[in-house]
Each structure stands twice: as structure tokens, then as C-alpha cells.
Tab-separated table of C-alpha atoms in Angstrom:
chain	number	residue	atom	x	y	z
A	1	MET	CA	1.193	29.010	4.364
A	2	VAL	CA	3.859	28.082	6.405
A	3	SER	CA	4.348	24.161	7.505
A	4	PRO	CA	4.764	23.792	11.561
A	5	SER	CA	7.760	22.937	13.514
A	6	SER	CA	7.675	19.225	12.705
A	7	VAL	CA	9.096	16.700	15.658
A	8	LEU	CA	11.597	15.359	12.790
A	9	PRO	CA	12.338	18.735	10.914
A	10	LYS	CA	12.448	18.654	7.075
A	11	VAL	CA	15.842	18.552	5.077
A	12	VAL	CA	15.522	19.661	1.363
A	13	ASP	CA	18.327	19.626	-0.862
A	14	ASP	CA	18.480	23.101	-2.096
A	15	ALA	CA	19.172	26.589	-0.581
A	16	THR	CA	15.796	27.103	-0.516
A	17	GLU	CA	13.625	27.355	2.477
A	18	ALA	CA	11.074	24.762	0.578
A	19	THR	CA	10.611	22.650	-1.739
A	20	PRO	CA	8.181	24.441	-4.086
A	21	ARG	CA	4.613	23.068	-4.690
A	22	ARG	CA	3.647	22.806	-8.412
A	23	ALA	CA	1.819	19.461	-7.840
A	24	LYS	CA	-1.992	19.827	-9.828
A	25	TRP	CA	-4.783	17.503	-9.267
A	26	TRP	CA	-3.881	14.994	-11.487
A	27	TYR	CA	-0.613	14.274	-9.837
A	28	VAL	CA	-2.404	13.065	-6.941
A	29	THR	CA	-4.468	11.288	-9.147
A	30	PHE	CA	-1.393	8.633	-10.473
A	31	HIS	CA	0.517	9.346	-7.200
A	32	ASN	CA	-2.721	7.881	-5.379
A	33	VAL	CA	-3.208	5.377	-7.918
A	34	THR	CA	0.699	4.279	-7.875
A	35	ALA	CA	0.000	4.526	-4.109
A	36	MET	CA	-3.240	1.839	-3.558
A	37	VAL	CA	-3.419	-0.127	-6.476
A	38	GLY	CA	-0.755	-2.552	-6.391
A	39	ALA	CA	-0.352	-6.083	-4.876
A	40	GLY	CA	-3.414	-6.001	-3.209
A	41	VAL	CA	-5.469	-5.943	-6.133
A	42	LEU	CA	-3.962	-9.583	-7.507
A	43	SER	CA	-4.799	-11.171	-4.015
A	44	LEU	CA	-8.452	-10.205	-4.340
A	45	PRO	CA	-9.742	-13.545	-6.237
A	46	TYR	CA	-7.997	-15.428	-3.756
A	47	ALA	CA	-9.525	-13.358	-0.792
A	48	MET	CA	-12.884	-13.777	-2.538
A	49	ALA	CA	-12.274	-17.970	-2.461
A	50	HIS	CA	-12.179	-17.288	1.831
A	51	LEU	CA	-14.895	-15.237	1.722
A	52	GLY	CA	-17.329	-16.511	-0.614
A	53	TRP	CA	-19.638	-13.968	-2.925
A	54	GLY	CA	-21.600	-12.496	-0.630
A	55	PRO	CA	-19.149	-11.746	2.010
A	56	GLY	CA	-16.819	-10.759	-0.159
A	57	MET	CA	-18.466	-8.286	-2.329
A	58	VAL	CA	-19.538	-6.412	0.993
A	59	ALA	CA	-16.161	-6.411	2.423
A	60	LEU	CA	-14.686	-5.008	-1.032
A	61	LEU	CA	-17.515	-2.495	-0.900
A	62	ALA	CA	-17.500	-1.377	2.563
A	63	SER	CA	-13.357	-0.998	2.110
A	64	TRP	CA	-13.940	1.084	-0.500
A	65	GLY	CA	-16.681	3.695	1.171
A	66	ILE	CA	-15.235	3.536	4.502
A	67	THR	CA	-11.203	4.029	2.887
A	68	LEU	CA	-12.488	6.880	0.563
A	69	TYR	CA	-14.252	8.404	3.566
A	70	THR	CA	-11.282	8.518	5.806
A	71	LEU	CA	-8.770	9.784	3.093
A	72	ARG	CA	-11.566	13.189	3.086
A	73	LEU	CA	-10.633	13.818	6.761
A	74	LEU	CA	-7.141	13.820	6.426
A	75	ILE	CA	-7.392	15.783	3.212
A	76	GLU	CA	-9.572	18.585	5.229
A	77	LEU	CA	-7.464	18.258	7.998
A	78	HIS	CA	-4.182	18.738	6.380
A	79	GLU	CA	-4.781	22.927	7.030
A	80	CYS	CA	-7.145	22.519	9.786
A	81	VAL	CA	-4.831	25.303	11.504
A	82	PRO	CA	-4.757	28.728	9.652
A	83	GLY	CA	-1.926	29.636	7.890
A	84	VAL	CA	-0.365	26.241	9.140
A	85	ARG	CA	0.059	23.151	6.324
A	86	PHE	CA	0.560	19.654	8.353
A	87	ASP	CA	2.773	18.037	5.105
A	88	ARG	CA	3.284	14.739	7.575
A	89	LEU	CA	1.090	12.579	9.137
A	90	ARG	CA	3.323	12.714	12.219
A	91	ASP	CA	2.731	16.413	12.609
A	92	LEU	CA	-0.555	15.949	12.285
A	93	GLY	CA	-0.785	13.597	14.702
A	94	ALA	CA	2.072	15.983	17.243
A	95	HIS	CA	-1.339	18.186	16.810
A	96	ALA	CA	-4.267	16.324	17.923
A	97	LEU	CA	-2.782	14.571	20.581
A	98	GLY	CA	0.173	16.382	22.212
A	99	PRO	CA	3.779	16.409	20.816
A	100	ARG	CA	4.684	13.252	23.119
A	101	LEU	CA	2.057	11.359	22.096
A	102	GLY	CA	1.321	11.982	18.986
A	103	PRO	CA	4.303	11.137	17.127
A	104	TRP	CA	4.577	7.544	19.275
A	105	VAL	CA	0.999	6.930	18.406
A	106	VAL	CA	1.044	8.116	14.580
A	107	VAL	CA	4.853	7.606	13.069
A	108	PRO	CA	5.362	3.698	14.120
A	109	GLN	CA	1.906	3.081	12.174
A	110	GLN	CA	2.819	4.826	9.169
A	111	LEU	CA	6.149	3.589	9.320
A	112	ILE	CA	4.649	-0.322	9.729
A	113	VAL	CA	2.263	0.692	6.026
A	114	GLN	CA	5.250	1.787	4.499
A	115	LEU	CA	7.579	-0.816	5.332
A	116	GLY	CA	4.834	-3.479	4.456
A	117	CYS	CA	4.221	-2.360	1.433
A	118	ASP	CA	7.470	-1.924	0.339
A	119	MET	CA	8.448	-5.355	1.508
A	120	VAL	CA	5.520	-6.779	-0.509
A	121	TYR	CA	6.246	-4.998	-3.478
A	122	MET	CA	9.717	-6.497	-2.897
A	123	VAL	CA	7.923	-9.984	-3.151
A	124	THR	CA	5.339	-8.901	-5.993
A	125	GLY	CA	8.363	-7.794	-8.173
A	126	GLY	CA	10.411	-10.726	-7.762
A	127	LYS	CA	7.455	-13.265	-8.896
A	128	CYS	CA	6.006	-11.038	-11.622
A	129	LEU	CA	9.765	-10.835	-12.971
A	130	GLN	CA	10.034	-14.985	-12.168
A	131	LYS	CA	6.647	-15.697	-14.091
A	132	PHE	CA	7.920	-13.289	-17.004
A	133	ALA	CA	10.600	-15.051	-17.617
A	134	GLU	CA	8.981	-18.395	-17.655
A	135	SER	CA	6.540	-17.050	-20.008
A	136	VAL	CA	9.416	-15.855	-22.232
A	137	SER	CA	12.027	-19.056	-21.828
A	138	SER	CA	10.233	-21.888	-19.829
A	139	ALA	CA	13.241	-23.677	-20.833
A	140	THR	CA	15.531	-21.455	-18.876
A	141	ALA	CA	13.533	-19.187	-16.472
A	142	PRO	CA	13.348	-22.591	-14.278
A	143	ARG	CA	16.733	-22.864	-12.919
A	144	LEU	CA	16.724	-19.316	-10.690
A	145	HIS	CA	14.369	-19.854	-7.371
A	146	GLN	CA	12.120	-17.557	-6.338
A	147	SER	CA	14.749	-16.111	-4.094
A	148	TYR	CA	17.216	-14.913	-7.061
A	149	TRP	CA	14.468	-13.070	-8.789
A	150	ILE	CA	13.665	-10.828	-5.782
A	151	CYS	CA	17.252	-10.241	-5.666
A	152	ILE	CA	17.040	-8.977	-9.159
A	153	PHE	CA	14.220	-6.858	-8.388
A	154	GLY	CA	15.941	-5.468	-5.054
A	155	GLY	CA	18.635	-4.389	-7.487
A	156	PHE	CA	16.539	-1.863	-9.442
A	157	GLN	CA	15.412	-0.299	-6.050
A	158	PHE	CA	18.764	0.469	-4.900
A	159	LEU	CA	19.471	2.334	-8.283
A	160	LEU	CA	16.345	4.415	-7.945
A	161	SER	CA	16.331	5.310	-4.059
A	162	GLN	CA	18.941	7.914	-4.897
A	163	LEU	CA	16.766	9.972	-6.665
A	164	PRO	CA	16.163	12.949	-4.216
A	165	ASN	CA	12.449	13.389	-3.597
A	166	LEU	CA	8.524	12.543	-4.478
A	167	ASP	CA	8.565	15.228	-7.717
A	168	ALA	CA	11.720	13.525	-9.066
A	169	ILE	CA	9.605	10.303	-9.842
A	170	THR	CA	6.737	11.880	-11.036
A	171	ALA	CA	6.900	10.043	-14.659
A	172	ILE	CA	8.035	6.552	-12.811
A	173	SER	CA	4.618	7.474	-10.788
A	174	PHE	CA	2.388	8.628	-14.042
A	175	LEU	CA	4.065	5.455	-15.705
A	176	ALA	CA	3.609	2.993	-12.808
A	177	ALA	CA	-0.384	4.437	-12.221
A	178	ALA	CA	-0.966	3.394	-16.479
A	179	MET	CA	0.443	-0.132	-15.639
A	180	SER	CA	-1.685	-1.092	-12.573
A	181	LEU	CA	-5.064	0.079	-14.675
A	182	SER	CA	-3.256	-2.171	-17.726
A	183	TYR	CA	-2.978	-5.115	-15.794
A	184	SER	CA	-5.682	-5.123	-14.067
A	185	THR	CA	-7.533	-5.079	-17.396
A	186	ILE	CA	-5.424	-7.783	-18.692
A	187	SER	CA	-5.738	-9.935	-15.514
A	188	TRP	CA	-10.149	-9.783	-15.579
A	189	ALA	CA	-9.978	-9.863	-19.576
A	190	ALA	CA	-7.879	-12.784	-19.353
A	191	CYS	CA	-10.386	-14.666	-15.981
A	192	VAL	CA	-13.237	-13.963	-18.995
A	193	ALA	CA	-11.779	-14.493	-22.166
A	194	ARG	CA	-10.661	-18.334	-20.383
A	195	GLY	CA	-13.991	-18.851	-18.670
A	196	PRO	CA	-14.156	-20.984	-15.354
A	197	VAL	CA	-12.000	-24.341	-14.882
A	198	ALA	CA	-13.486	-27.892	-15.034
A	199	GLY	CA	-14.642	-28.714	-12.069
A	200	VAL	CA	-14.877	-25.205	-10.783
A	201	SER	CA	-16.103	-24.565	-7.397
A	202	TYR	CA	-17.450	-21.719	-5.396
A	203	ALA	CA	-17.749	-23.496	-1.558
A	204	VAL	CA	-15.490	-21.062	0.715
A	205	ARG	CA	-11.396	-22.188	0.180
A	206	ARG	CA	-10.304	-24.505	3.151
A	207	ASP	CA	-6.364	-24.295	3.134
A	208	GLY	CA	-3.932	-27.682	3.777
A	209	SER	CA	-6.090	-31.178	4.467
A	210	ALA	CA	-9.574	-32.313	4.115
A	211	THR	CA	-10.014	-32.236	8.014
A	212	GLY	CA	-8.956	-29.130	8.421
A	213	THR	CA	-10.388	-27.493	11.662
A	214	ALA	CA	-12.879	-24.875	11.678
A	215	ALA	CA	-10.408	-22.622	13.622
A	216	ASP	CA	-8.070	-22.935	10.735
A	217	GLU	CA	-10.726	-22.086	8.527
A	218	ALA	CA	-11.456	-18.651	10.689
A	219	PHE	CA	-7.673	-17.824	10.651
A	220	ARG	CA	-8.020	-18.162	6.714
A	221	VAL	CA	-11.270	-15.765	7.134
A	222	PHE	CA	-9.767	-13.388	9.009
A	223	GLY	CA	-5.912	-13.430	6.855
A	224	ALA	CA	-8.698	-12.778	3.851
A	225	LEU	CA	-10.437	-9.328	5.303
A	226	GLY	CA	-6.711	-8.489	5.776
A	227	GLN	CA	-5.610	-8.797	2.085
A	228	VAL	CA	-8.776	-6.647	1.362
A	229	ALA	CA	-7.691	-4.100	4.104
A	230	PHE	CA	-4.391	-4.071	2.599
A	231	ALA	CA	-5.613	-3.080	-1.143
A	232	TYR	CA	-6.868	0.416	0.428
A	233	ALA	CA	-3.002	1.778	1.725
A	234	GLY	CA	-2.753	5.039	0.345
A	235	HIS	CA	-3.407	6.595	3.693
A	236	GLY	CA	0.080	6.197	5.071
A	237	VAL	CA	1.259	8.690	2.442
A	238	VAL	CA	-2.113	11.222	1.503
A	239	LEU	CA	-0.299	13.927	3.487
A	240	GLU	CA	2.542	13.536	1.776
A	241	ILE	CA	1.252	13.939	-1.606
A	242	GLN	CA	-0.959	17.136	-1.005
A	243	ALA	CA	2.196	18.655	0.525
A	244	THR	CA	3.063	19.232	-3.214
A	245	ILE	CA	0.390	20.909	-4.110
A	246	PRO	CA	0.555	24.844	-4.140
A	247	SER	CA	-2.407	26.303	-0.886
A	248	THR	CA	-3.930	30.199	-0.855
A	249	PRO	CA	-6.443	31.391	1.476
A	250	THR	CA	-8.320	31.672	-1.598
A	251	LYS	CA	-7.768	28.446	-3.148
A	252	PRO	CA	-6.293	25.805	-0.307
A	253	SER	CA	-5.165	22.426	-1.387
A	254	ARG	CA	-8.298	20.708	-0.464
A	255	ALA	CA	-10.003	20.963	-3.007
A	256	PRO	CA	-7.691	19.695	-6.435
A	257	MET	CA	-6.508	16.794	-3.347
A	258	TRP	CA	-10.201	15.392	-3.184
A	259	LYS	CA	-10.520	16.108	-6.514
A	260	GLY	CA	-7.369	14.036	-7.349
A	261	THR	CA	-8.331	11.495	-5.075
A	262	VAL	CA	-12.028	11.119	-5.879
A	263	ALA	CA	-10.816	10.467	-9.607
A	264	ALA	CA	-8.035	7.916	-8.203
A	265	TYR	CA	-10.965	5.916	-6.828
A	266	VAL	CA	-12.918	5.615	-9.501
A	267	VAL	CA	-9.404	4.098	-10.991
A	268	THR	CA	-9.530	1.886	-8.289
A	269	ALA	CA	-12.646	0.739	-8.201
A	270	ALA	CA	-12.142	0.054	-12.126
A	271	CYS	CA	-9.203	-2.307	-11.340
A	272	TYR	CA	-10.458	-3.815	-8.226
A	273	PHE	CA	-13.721	-4.899	-8.571
A	274	PRO	CA	-13.796	-6.829	-11.735
A	275	VAL	CA	-10.294	-8.621	-11.300
A	276	ALA	CA	-11.753	-10.054	-7.706
A	277	ILE	CA	-15.345	-10.908	-9.489
A	278	ALA	CA	-13.638	-12.205	-12.890
A	279	GLY	CA	-10.616	-13.886	-11.072
A	280	TYR	CA	-12.743	-15.766	-8.350
A	281	TRP	CA	-15.153	-16.696	-11.068
A	282	ALA	CA	-12.701	-18.045	-13.397
A	283	PHE	CA	-11.034	-20.079	-10.605
A	284	GLY	CA	-13.098	-20.337	-7.504
A	285	ARG	CA	-11.908	-21.721	-4.712
A	286	ASP	CA	-8.732	-22.692	-6.366
A	287	VAL	CA	-7.487	-19.380	-7.192
A	288	GLY	CA	-4.220	-19.065	-6.173
A	289	ASP	CA	-2.929	-15.771	-3.965
A	290	ASN	CA	-1.921	-13.854	-7.057
A	291	VAL	CA	-3.895	-14.174	-10.296
A	292	LEU	CA	-1.608	-13.246	-12.681
A	293	VAL	CA	0.463	-16.804	-11.594
A	294	SER	CA	-3.059	-18.618	-11.800
A	295	LEU	CA	-2.997	-17.562	-15.557
A	296	GLN	CA	-1.552	-19.754	-18.183
A	297	ARG	CA	-2.420	-18.613	-21.720
A	298	PRO	CA	-2.267	-16.501	-23.979
A	299	PRO	CA	1.493	-16.865	-22.385
A	300	TRP	CA	2.511	-13.789	-24.619
A	301	LEU	CA	-0.239	-11.813	-22.634
A	302	VAL	CA	0.430	-13.155	-19.136
A	303	ALA	CA	3.942	-12.560	-19.778
A	304	ALA	CA	2.775	-8.935	-20.797
A	305	ALA	CA	0.598	-8.287	-17.447
A	306	ASN	CA	3.228	-9.954	-14.666
A	307	MET	CA	6.188	-7.208	-16.635
A	308	MET	CA	3.633	-4.308	-16.075
A	309	VAL	CA	2.996	-5.473	-12.736
A	310	VAL	CA	7.382	-4.932	-12.451
A	311	ILE	CA	6.500	-1.530	-13.798
A	312	HIS	CA	4.224	-0.443	-11.594
A	313	VAL	CA	5.592	-1.744	-8.188
A	314	VAL	CA	8.847	-0.417	-9.078
A	315	GLY	CA	7.108	2.842	-8.668
A	316	SER	CA	5.169	2.170	-5.357
A	317	TYR	CA	8.068	0.852	-3.405
A	318	GLN	CA	9.784	4.309	-4.065
A	319	VAL	CA	6.221	6.434	-3.359
A	320	TYR	CA	6.189	4.382	-0.157
A	321	ALA	CA	10.387	5.007	0.840
A	322	MET	CA	10.871	8.135	0.035
A	323	PRO	CA	9.069	9.438	3.032
A	324	ILE	CA	11.434	7.147	5.061
A	325	PHE	CA	14.650	8.263	3.653
A	326	GLU	CA	13.627	11.750	4.619
A	327	SER	CA	12.822	11.097	7.970
A	328	ILE	CA	16.385	8.446	7.961
A	329	GLU	CA	18.421	10.957	6.490
A	330	THR	CA	16.807	13.671	8.738
A	331	ILE	CA	17.223	11.917	11.711
A	332	LEU	CA	20.955	11.286	10.959
A	333	ILE	CA	21.657	15.024	9.995
A	334	THR	CA	19.957	16.696	13.177
A	335	ARG	CA	20.473	14.086	16.175
A	336	PHE	CA	23.740	12.467	15.101
A	337	ARG	CA	25.618	15.093	12.952
A	338	VAL	CA	26.026	13.474	10.077
A	339	PRO	CA	26.996	15.836	7.250
A	340	GLN	CA	24.433	15.998	4.288
A	341	GLY	CA	25.568	15.072	0.833
A	342	LEU	CA	25.343	12.176	-1.500
A	343	LEU	CA	27.532	9.442	0.567
A	344	LEU	CA	24.451	9.827	3.314
A	345	ARG	CA	22.015	9.408	0.760
A	346	LEU	CA	23.948	6.504	-0.808
A	347	VAL	CA	24.429	4.667	2.853
A	348	ALA	CA	21.419	5.587	4.551
A	349	ARG	CA	18.903	4.505	1.692
A	350	SER	CA	20.703	1.804	0.136
A	351	ALA	CA	20.271	-0.080	3.559
A	352	TYR	CA	17.234	0.544	3.923
A	353	VAL	CA	16.450	-0.965	0.639
A	354	ALA	CA	18.972	-3.590	1.625
A	355	PHE	CA	16.552	-4.954	4.821
A	356	THR	CA	13.424	-5.125	2.992
A	357	LEU	CA	15.163	-7.350	0.815
A	358	PHE	CA	16.380	-8.866	3.394
A	359	ILE	CA	12.606	-9.617	4.832
A	360	ALA	CA	11.069	-10.424	1.164
A	361	VAL	CA	14.068	-13.365	0.835
A	362	THR	CA	13.361	-14.454	4.082
A	363	PHE	CA	9.585	-14.241	3.958
A	364	PRO	CA	8.401	-14.386	0.292
A	365	PHE	CA	4.482	-15.367	1.343
A	366	PHE	CA	2.692	-13.537	-1.112
A	367	GLY	CA	-0.913	-13.729	0.518
A	368	ASP	CA	-0.112	-14.179	4.286
A	369	LEU	CA	2.361	-11.115	4.125
A	370	LEU	CA	-0.674	-9.497	2.693
A	371	GLY	CA	-3.120	-10.323	5.424
A	372	PHE	CA	-0.696	-9.313	8.018
A	373	PHE	CA	0.426	-5.913	6.950
A	374	GLY	CA	-3.072	-5.354	6.289
A	375	GLY	CA	-4.277	-6.100	9.862
A	376	PHE	CA	-1.516	-4.645	11.682
A	377	GLY	CA	-0.394	-1.722	9.798
A	378	PHE	CA	-3.045	-0.919	7.349
A	379	THR	CA	-5.652	-0.750	9.240
A	380	PRO	CA	-5.709	1.552	11.728
A	381	THR	CA	-4.202	4.240	9.425
A	382	SER	CA	-6.804	2.990	6.443
A	383	TYR	CA	-9.736	2.816	8.971
A	384	PHE	CA	-9.563	4.700	12.476
A	385	LEU	CA	-6.859	6.874	13.103
A	386	PRO	CA	-8.261	9.814	10.434
A	387	CYS	CA	-11.137	8.983	12.940
A	388	ILE	CA	-9.708	9.635	15.657
A	389	LEU	CA	-7.330	12.148	14.705
A	390	TRP	CA	-10.953	14.139	13.460
A	391	LEU	CA	-12.420	13.706	16.633
A	392	LYS	CA	-9.840	15.406	18.819
A	393	ILE	CA	-9.326	18.140	16.598
A	394	LYS	CA	-12.940	19.125	15.487
A	395	SER	CA	-14.645	17.718	18.182
A	396	PRO	CA	-18.230	17.196	17.059
A	397	PRO	CA	-21.496	16.573	18.486
A	398	ARG	CA	-22.262	13.485	20.195
A	399	PHE	CA	-24.766	11.626	18.812
A	400	SER	CA	-24.517	13.874	15.498
A	401	ALA	CA	-23.854	12.483	11.800
A	402	SER	CA	-20.099	12.922	12.028
A	403	TRP	CA	-19.736	11.225	15.525
A	404	PHE	CA	-21.346	8.446	14.731
A	405	ALA	CA	-19.791	8.107	11.407
A	406	ASN	CA	-16.010	7.948	12.731
A	407	TRP	CA	-16.973	6.147	16.035
A	408	GLY	CA	-18.964	3.678	13.511
A	409	CYS	CA	-15.277	3.190	11.580
A	410	ILE	CA	-13.251	3.114	14.456
A	411	VAL	CA	-15.351	-0.026	15.712
A	412	VAL	CA	-14.790	-1.592	12.311
A	413	GLY	CA	-11.441	-0.935	11.970
A	414	VAL	CA	-10.388	-2.278	15.261
A	415	LEU	CA	-12.274	-5.292	14.811
A	416	LEU	CA	-10.814	-5.980	11.614
A	417	MET	CA	-6.995	-4.996	12.614
A	418	VAL	CA	-7.797	-7.484	15.227
A	419	ALA	CA	-8.859	-10.543	13.176
A	420	SER	CA	-6.714	-10.046	10.265
A	421	THR	CA	-3.035	-9.533	12.063
A	422	ILE	CA	-3.935	-12.852	14.078
A	423	GLY	CA	-5.384	-14.499	10.785
A	424	GLY	CA	-2.182	-13.357	8.895
A	425	LEU	CA	0.530	-13.807	11.526
A	426	ARG	CA	-0.866	-17.807	12.265
A	427	SER	CA	-0.539	-18.254	8.096
A	428	ILE	CA	2.853	-17.038	7.692
A	429	VAL	CA	4.424	-19.394	10.581
A	430	GLN	CA	2.504	-22.103	9.155
A	431	ASP	CA	3.646	-21.376	5.468
A	432	ALA	CA	7.118	-20.359	6.645
A	433	SER	CA	7.806	-24.267	8.813
A	434	THR	CA	7.061	-26.206	4.910
A	435	PHE	CA	9.243	-23.406	3.039
A	436	GLN	CA	12.465	-23.988	1.649
A	437	PHE	CA	14.547	-21.521	0.181
A	438	TYR	CA	16.583	-22.831	-2.163
A	439	SER	CA	15.344	-26.061	-3.078
């Protein structure tokens, strides 16, 4: 099987025609877990505080089910044309919507997802590094502002960004997936062991003053929905992950890909739901936008969990960055005739890392960034873009089960995108007006 002619053809580092496909289904599992379980899980109790028990659980369950369904659609569409593999979402979009419209619809959305994740992971890594240092040595750590910790985390990404491709970070991805399960378990277990704080309240949270308006509260609810949407972010790189699996007419890649994806979603549920429930149960409406920051004791366990988060987002950043690196280098080589080699990789990738680092230092509002990117970037790729591609390519009969399921996801996704984007953007503007960078 061969790949179609891409809008941006793939650049390879060796003399072969394509990078060998050797991944197994368990590779899919930890790549998906690394891509999905990350910053989002730490904010789920905070989202629950704005939504309440009932709506919060409905949002979590519905998002889990809808996004698993839309992942299935992308996996099936990967080889929807006999003899062809759509290894990039942009290629699938060009096939479904046309070579002109497809890339303009798909590529910006995929870039928003990948950029959004990397920006948020910069903030997450910096915050958790700071929390780790404070837990280990409270006398010296507070001397460094959060912005400096974000820069320290960014330094690791400058180094790792020089690895050539996803295959080169397999070990890092495996370690990151293990860390995600570990720190999620520590988070909810520590919350259960701690028990509810004194005077805990489960009334819906209202940020700001006691006189906050109903509109302010509604915007915070919208932002919380975006945080839930951010937690299911693996769709932006799912075809790139499936591209690493070998495929033949008798053993297509969709079988091991689906097996690994289901296993990843089981792990995801084991991470998300206990953290959301236990974190909200322990802290109620006063939980922070990062549940690990809310936890104080036992200090050694909180420190270990924060370091696990750092290790995890180190790998997650690279999983989302690698497709962007490939696209940047391809554009420079094919359109601007820049010589391929080590210098190109060093300059292009370092420039991308520097850009995400700058944005993270400028807007280090963890929960608000999750809400904004979850709405603006993640709901299209996770909730309704796969459905649009499926309807366009497969053309299921009108009013059939497939037709209803896909149009239902589209309606839900569009409403969620509009609400959570507005809520997240408003929260960023409000918090930016009071933030002091180096105080």
C-alpha cells in the first residue's frame, strides 16, 4: 500500500522511499495515552466545580463516548480508498473536501490542536516543576517566579526537539504514558486519603466577587465545558500514529489501531473519572485549576506526582510537535529550497519551541487556556470534523443510524465549540488584566 500525494509531501531522513512501519497495537495504546492524558486530567475537578455533580458527570461521560466514536471514524477512514493510506489528516481532508478546500479546513484546525497542546504543556510543565521544587525545598524554590520555571521546562524541549520522528521518541512516549497513569492514581488516591476539606461546599462555583453576575457565571461554565473538551485531544495526531502500523490487504492497520485505541480509552477512563470525582469530593467548589497544586500533603507524594506530570508532558509535547516539525521542514525544503540537514532541523524546530515558550510565559493561565483551546481548537477535530469527513466520503443513507449519529455529534460539537471558546477567551482576558509577570 502507498500513501497518496500529500499537499505537503513527507520528508524522510534516509534514502528509502518511506519510513518503515513497524508499530504494534500496544504502541498505539501508549502513544494515544501520551497524547490524550495530560494537562486536561488535572483540571477536571475544577471543571466539576463550575458544572456541579450532575452536569459534570454527564459532560465527562458524553465526551468520552462521543470522542471514542469519532476516533473510530478516523481509523476507518485511514484506508477508505483501496491501496491508499491517508497518513495525515490534511490528506484525508483533501480527499473528502477537495484539494483546495480540504487543506484550508483541516490544516488550521490540526495546527490549533497541536499548538494549543504544546502551549498548555509548557505551562503545565513549568507549574509542576515549581510545585516539585517547593515541596522538596520550600526555603529556596519561591525565589523563582513561575515564568522562570516555564523557561526551564522549555529548555528540555529545545533538546528533545532534535530527535527525528515519532519512532525516535517511542521510549519517551512509553515512559510518559506510564507517568500519566501513575500521577493520576496518586492524585485521586491522595484526595481520598485526605478527605473533604473543612466546610467543603459543592455549590456551583462562582469566581470573582460574591456579586458576580449571572453572565459571569455562565461564561465560567462555558469555559469548564472547554476544559472537558480539552481532555480528549488525541484526534489531531491519530492518523500520524496509525501511519506507523504496517498494513496489508489481508491485515489492514485499522484492526490493531482500534485495539490499541480501545485499550488507551480504558486507561483514559481509569485516569479521568477517579481524579474528577475524588478531586471535587475533597475540595468542592474551592478546588484549584490544577488539583495537584491544591494538594499539600503528604509533601513527598505530592512532589513525586508533580515530577511525574513533568515527565509526562515532556513526552506529550513531542508527540504533538513532531507532525508540525515535519510540516515546517517540508515547506522550507520544497517551497523555499532550504537544504535538508542538521542546521535546518536545529533552526526550524528551535524557532517553534521558542514560540510556544513565549506564549506560555505570556499567558500562563492553566485553566483558562484549557477552556479556550478546548473550545476553539479541540471540539472541531475531536467532536465533529471526523463526522463531516465520514458523511462526505461514505455518504450514509439519510435518516439512517449512521446519519443521525454523525449529525448529532456535529450539532453537539458546534454548540460546545461556540460556548467554550467564548467562555475561555473571556476568562483569559479577565485574568490577564490582573496578572503580574515577575511579582
